[in-house]
PDB file of C-alpha atoms in Angstrom:
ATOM      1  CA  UNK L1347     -24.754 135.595   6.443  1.00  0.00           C
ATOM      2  CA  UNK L1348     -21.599 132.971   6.861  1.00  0.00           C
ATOM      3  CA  UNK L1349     -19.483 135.752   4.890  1.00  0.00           C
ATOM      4  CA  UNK L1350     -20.620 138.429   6.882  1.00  0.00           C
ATOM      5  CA  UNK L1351     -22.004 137.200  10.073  1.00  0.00           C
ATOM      6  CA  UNK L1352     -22.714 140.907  11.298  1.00  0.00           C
ATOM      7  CA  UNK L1353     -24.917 142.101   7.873  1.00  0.00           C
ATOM      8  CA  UNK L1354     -27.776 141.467   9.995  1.00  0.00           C
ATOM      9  CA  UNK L1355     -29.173 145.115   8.070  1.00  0.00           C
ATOM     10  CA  UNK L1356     -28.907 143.244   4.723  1.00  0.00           C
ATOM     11  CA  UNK L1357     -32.389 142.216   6.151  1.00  0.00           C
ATOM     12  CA  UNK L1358     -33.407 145.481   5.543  1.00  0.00           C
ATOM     13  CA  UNK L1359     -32.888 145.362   2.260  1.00  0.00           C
ATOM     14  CA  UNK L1360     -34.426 142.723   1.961  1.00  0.00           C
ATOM     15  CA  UNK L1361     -37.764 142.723   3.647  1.00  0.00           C
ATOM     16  CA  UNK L1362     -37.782 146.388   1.905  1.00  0.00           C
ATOM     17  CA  UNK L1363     -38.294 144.274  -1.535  1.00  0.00           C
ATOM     18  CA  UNK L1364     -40.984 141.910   0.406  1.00  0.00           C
ATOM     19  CA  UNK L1365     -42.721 145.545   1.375  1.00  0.00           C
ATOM     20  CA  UNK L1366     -42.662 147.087  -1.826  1.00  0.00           C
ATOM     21  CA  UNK L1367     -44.644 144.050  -4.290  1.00  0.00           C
ATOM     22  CA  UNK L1368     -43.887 145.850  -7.236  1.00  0.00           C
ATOM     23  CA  UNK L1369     -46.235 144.023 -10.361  1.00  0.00           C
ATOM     24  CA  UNK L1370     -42.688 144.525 -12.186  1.00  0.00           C
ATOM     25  CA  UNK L1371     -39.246 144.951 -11.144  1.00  0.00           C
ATOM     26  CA  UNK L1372     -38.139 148.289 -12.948  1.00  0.00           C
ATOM     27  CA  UNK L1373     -36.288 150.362 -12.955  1.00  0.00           C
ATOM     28  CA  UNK L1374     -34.212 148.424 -11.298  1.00  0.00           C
ATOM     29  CA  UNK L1375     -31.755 150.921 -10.476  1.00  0.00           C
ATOM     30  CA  UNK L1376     -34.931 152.382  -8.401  1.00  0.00           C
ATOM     31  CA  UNK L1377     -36.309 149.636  -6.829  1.00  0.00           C
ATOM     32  CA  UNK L1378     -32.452 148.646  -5.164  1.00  0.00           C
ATOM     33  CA  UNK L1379     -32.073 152.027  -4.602  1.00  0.00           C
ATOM     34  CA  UNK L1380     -35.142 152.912  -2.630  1.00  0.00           C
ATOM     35  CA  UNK L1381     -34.657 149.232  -1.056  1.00  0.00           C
ATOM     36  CA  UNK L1382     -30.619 150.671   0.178  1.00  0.00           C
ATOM     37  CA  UNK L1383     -32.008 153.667   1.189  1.00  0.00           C
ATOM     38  CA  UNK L1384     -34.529 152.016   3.248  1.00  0.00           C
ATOM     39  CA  UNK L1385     -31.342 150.483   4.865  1.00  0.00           C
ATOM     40  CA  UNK L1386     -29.713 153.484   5.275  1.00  0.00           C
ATOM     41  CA  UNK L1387     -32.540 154.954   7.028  1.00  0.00           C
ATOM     42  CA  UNK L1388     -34.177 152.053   9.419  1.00  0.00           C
ATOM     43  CA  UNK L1389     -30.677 149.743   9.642  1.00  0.00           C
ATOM     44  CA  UNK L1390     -29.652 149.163  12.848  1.00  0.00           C
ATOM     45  CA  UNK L1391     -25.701 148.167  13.023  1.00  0.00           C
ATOM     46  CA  UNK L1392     -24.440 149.328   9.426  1.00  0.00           C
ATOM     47  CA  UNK L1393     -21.634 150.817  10.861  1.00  0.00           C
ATOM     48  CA  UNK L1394     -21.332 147.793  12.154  1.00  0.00           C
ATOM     49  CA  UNK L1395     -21.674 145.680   9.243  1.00  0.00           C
ATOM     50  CA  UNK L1396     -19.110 148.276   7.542  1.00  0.00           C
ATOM     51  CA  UNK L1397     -22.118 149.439   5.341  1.00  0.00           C
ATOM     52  CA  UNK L1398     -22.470 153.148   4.201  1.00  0.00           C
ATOM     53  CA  UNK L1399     -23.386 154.977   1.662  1.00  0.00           C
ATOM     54  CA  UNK L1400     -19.992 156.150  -1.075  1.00  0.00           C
ATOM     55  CA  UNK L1401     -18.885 159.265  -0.809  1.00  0.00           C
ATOM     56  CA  UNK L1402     -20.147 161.048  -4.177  1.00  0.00           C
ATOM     57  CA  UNK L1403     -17.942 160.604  -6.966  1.00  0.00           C
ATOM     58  CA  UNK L1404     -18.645 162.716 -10.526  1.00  0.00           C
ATOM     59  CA  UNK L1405     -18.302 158.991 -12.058  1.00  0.00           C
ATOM     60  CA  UNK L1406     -21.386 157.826 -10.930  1.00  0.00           C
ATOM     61  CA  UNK L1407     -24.969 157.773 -11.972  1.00  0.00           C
ATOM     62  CA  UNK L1408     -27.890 157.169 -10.689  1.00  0.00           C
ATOM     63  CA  UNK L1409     -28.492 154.034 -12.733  1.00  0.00           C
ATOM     64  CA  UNK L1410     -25.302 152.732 -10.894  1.00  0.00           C
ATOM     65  CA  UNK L1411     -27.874 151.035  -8.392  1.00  0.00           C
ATOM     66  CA  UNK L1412     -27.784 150.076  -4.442  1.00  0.00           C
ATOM     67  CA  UNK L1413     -25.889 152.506  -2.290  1.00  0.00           C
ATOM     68  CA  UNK L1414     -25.284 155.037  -5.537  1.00  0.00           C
ATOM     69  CA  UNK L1415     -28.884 154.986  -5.752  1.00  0.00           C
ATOM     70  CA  UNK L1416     -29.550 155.323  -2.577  1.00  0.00           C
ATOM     71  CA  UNK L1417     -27.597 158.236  -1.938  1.00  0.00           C
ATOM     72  CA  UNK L1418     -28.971 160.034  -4.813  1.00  0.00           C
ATOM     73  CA  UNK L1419     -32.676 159.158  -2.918  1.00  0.00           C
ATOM     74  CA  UNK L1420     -31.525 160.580   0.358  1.00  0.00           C
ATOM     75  CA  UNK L1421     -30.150 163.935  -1.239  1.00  0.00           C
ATOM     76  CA  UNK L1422     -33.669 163.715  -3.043  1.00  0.00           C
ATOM     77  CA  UNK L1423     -35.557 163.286   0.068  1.00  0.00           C
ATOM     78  CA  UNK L1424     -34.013 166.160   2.014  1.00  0.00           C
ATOM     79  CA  UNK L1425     -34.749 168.475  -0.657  1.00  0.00           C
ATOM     80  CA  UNK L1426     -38.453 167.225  -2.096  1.00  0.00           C
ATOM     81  CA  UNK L1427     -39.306 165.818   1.249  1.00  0.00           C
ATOM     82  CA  UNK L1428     -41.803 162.506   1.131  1.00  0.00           C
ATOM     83  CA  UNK L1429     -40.371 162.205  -2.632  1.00  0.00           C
ATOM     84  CA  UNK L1430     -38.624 158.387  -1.599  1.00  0.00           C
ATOM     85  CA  UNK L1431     -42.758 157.512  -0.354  1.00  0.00           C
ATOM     86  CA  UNK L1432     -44.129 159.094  -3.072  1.00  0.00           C
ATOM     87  CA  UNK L1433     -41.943 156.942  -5.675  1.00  0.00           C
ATOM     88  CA  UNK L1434     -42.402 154.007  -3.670  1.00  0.00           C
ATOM     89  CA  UNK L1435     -46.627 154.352  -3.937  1.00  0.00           C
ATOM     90  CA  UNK L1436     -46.167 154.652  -7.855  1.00  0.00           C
ATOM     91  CA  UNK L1437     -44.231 151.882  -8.297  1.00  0.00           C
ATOM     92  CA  UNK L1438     -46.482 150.101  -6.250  1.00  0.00           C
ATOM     93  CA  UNK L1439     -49.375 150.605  -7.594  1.00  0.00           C
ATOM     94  CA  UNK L1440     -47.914 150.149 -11.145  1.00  0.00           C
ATOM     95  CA  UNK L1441     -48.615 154.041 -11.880  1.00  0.00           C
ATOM     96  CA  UNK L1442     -44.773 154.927 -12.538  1.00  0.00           C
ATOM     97  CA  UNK L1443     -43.906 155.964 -15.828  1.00  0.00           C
ATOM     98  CA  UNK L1444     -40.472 157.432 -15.611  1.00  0.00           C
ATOM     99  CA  UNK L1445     -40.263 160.669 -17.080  1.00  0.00           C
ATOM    100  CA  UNK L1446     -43.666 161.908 -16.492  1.00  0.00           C
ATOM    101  CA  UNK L1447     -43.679 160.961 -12.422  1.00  0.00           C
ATOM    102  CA  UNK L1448     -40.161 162.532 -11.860  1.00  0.00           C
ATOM    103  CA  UNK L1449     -41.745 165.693 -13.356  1.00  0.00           C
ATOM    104  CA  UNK L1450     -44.641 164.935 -11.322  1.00  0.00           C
ATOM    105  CA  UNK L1451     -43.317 164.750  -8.048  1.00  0.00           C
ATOM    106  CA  UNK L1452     -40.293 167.178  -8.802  1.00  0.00           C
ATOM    107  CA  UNK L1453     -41.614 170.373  -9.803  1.00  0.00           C
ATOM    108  CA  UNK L1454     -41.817 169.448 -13.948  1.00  0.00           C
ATOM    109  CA  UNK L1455     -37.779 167.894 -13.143  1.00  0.00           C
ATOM    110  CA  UNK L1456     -36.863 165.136 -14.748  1.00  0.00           C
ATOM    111  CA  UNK L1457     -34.389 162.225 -13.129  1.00  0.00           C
ATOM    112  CA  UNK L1458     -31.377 163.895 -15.377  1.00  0.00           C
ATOM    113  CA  UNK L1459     -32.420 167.362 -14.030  1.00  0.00           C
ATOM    114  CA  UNK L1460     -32.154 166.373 -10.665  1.00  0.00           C
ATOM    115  CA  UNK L1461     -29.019 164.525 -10.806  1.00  0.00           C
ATOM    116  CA  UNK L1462     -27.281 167.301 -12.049  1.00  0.00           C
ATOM    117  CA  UNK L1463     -28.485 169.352  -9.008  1.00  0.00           C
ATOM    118  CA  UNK L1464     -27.346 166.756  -6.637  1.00  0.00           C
ATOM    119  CA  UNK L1465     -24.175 166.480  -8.862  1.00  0.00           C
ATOM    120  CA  UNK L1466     -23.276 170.113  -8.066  1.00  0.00           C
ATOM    121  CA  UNK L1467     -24.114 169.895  -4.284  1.00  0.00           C
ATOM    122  CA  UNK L1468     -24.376 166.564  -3.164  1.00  0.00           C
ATOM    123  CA  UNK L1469     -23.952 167.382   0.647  1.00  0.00           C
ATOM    124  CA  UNK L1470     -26.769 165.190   2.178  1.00  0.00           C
TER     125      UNK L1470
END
């Protein structure tokens, strides 16, 4: 907090990974992510911290983590609504196993499916 004395959101973040007691810390790209997008959607002052989300770029990928992530979960949960919840619960309760729960909870998409949707329209 001395570097950035108005983060106060970073706690968040972090209270997001205190929430979620994952029995294992992967994919890690997910777990940030869904722990960002928490922050994007319950923060308080990001503006005021000067934290947002990027802008999409056709460079990233989901794997890129934190606010990339997080983005790509937000796009996700405006268009498979509860999906962000639903991800969260198998994680949590050490039932997600990647390419089979994307398909699950995506209508038989995988992760690579749906980035490439939110690659060509990634208004969110």
């Amino acid at each position: 907090m001395i570097g950035h004395p108005k983060d106060l959101d970073v706690v968040t973040h972090e209270v997001t990974h205190i929430i979620q007691g994952y029995p294992k810390y992967d994919p890690v790209w997910l777990v940030e992510g869904i722990a960002d997008f928490s922050r994007f959607k319950f923060g308080v002052d990001n503006s005021g911290a000067g934290w947002r989300l990027p802008d999409f770029d056709s460079k990233m990928k989901y794997t890129d983590s934190y606010t990339t992530a997080a983005r790509f979960l937000v796009w996700l949960d405006k268009n498979y609504n509860g999906i962000v919840q639903r991800l969260n619960s198998a994680l949590k309760d050490g039932n997600f196993k990647n390419d089979e729960t994307w398909k699950n909870l995506a209508n038989g998409k995988s992760v690579d499916d749906l980035w490439k949707n939110y690659s060509n329209n990634p208004s969110i």
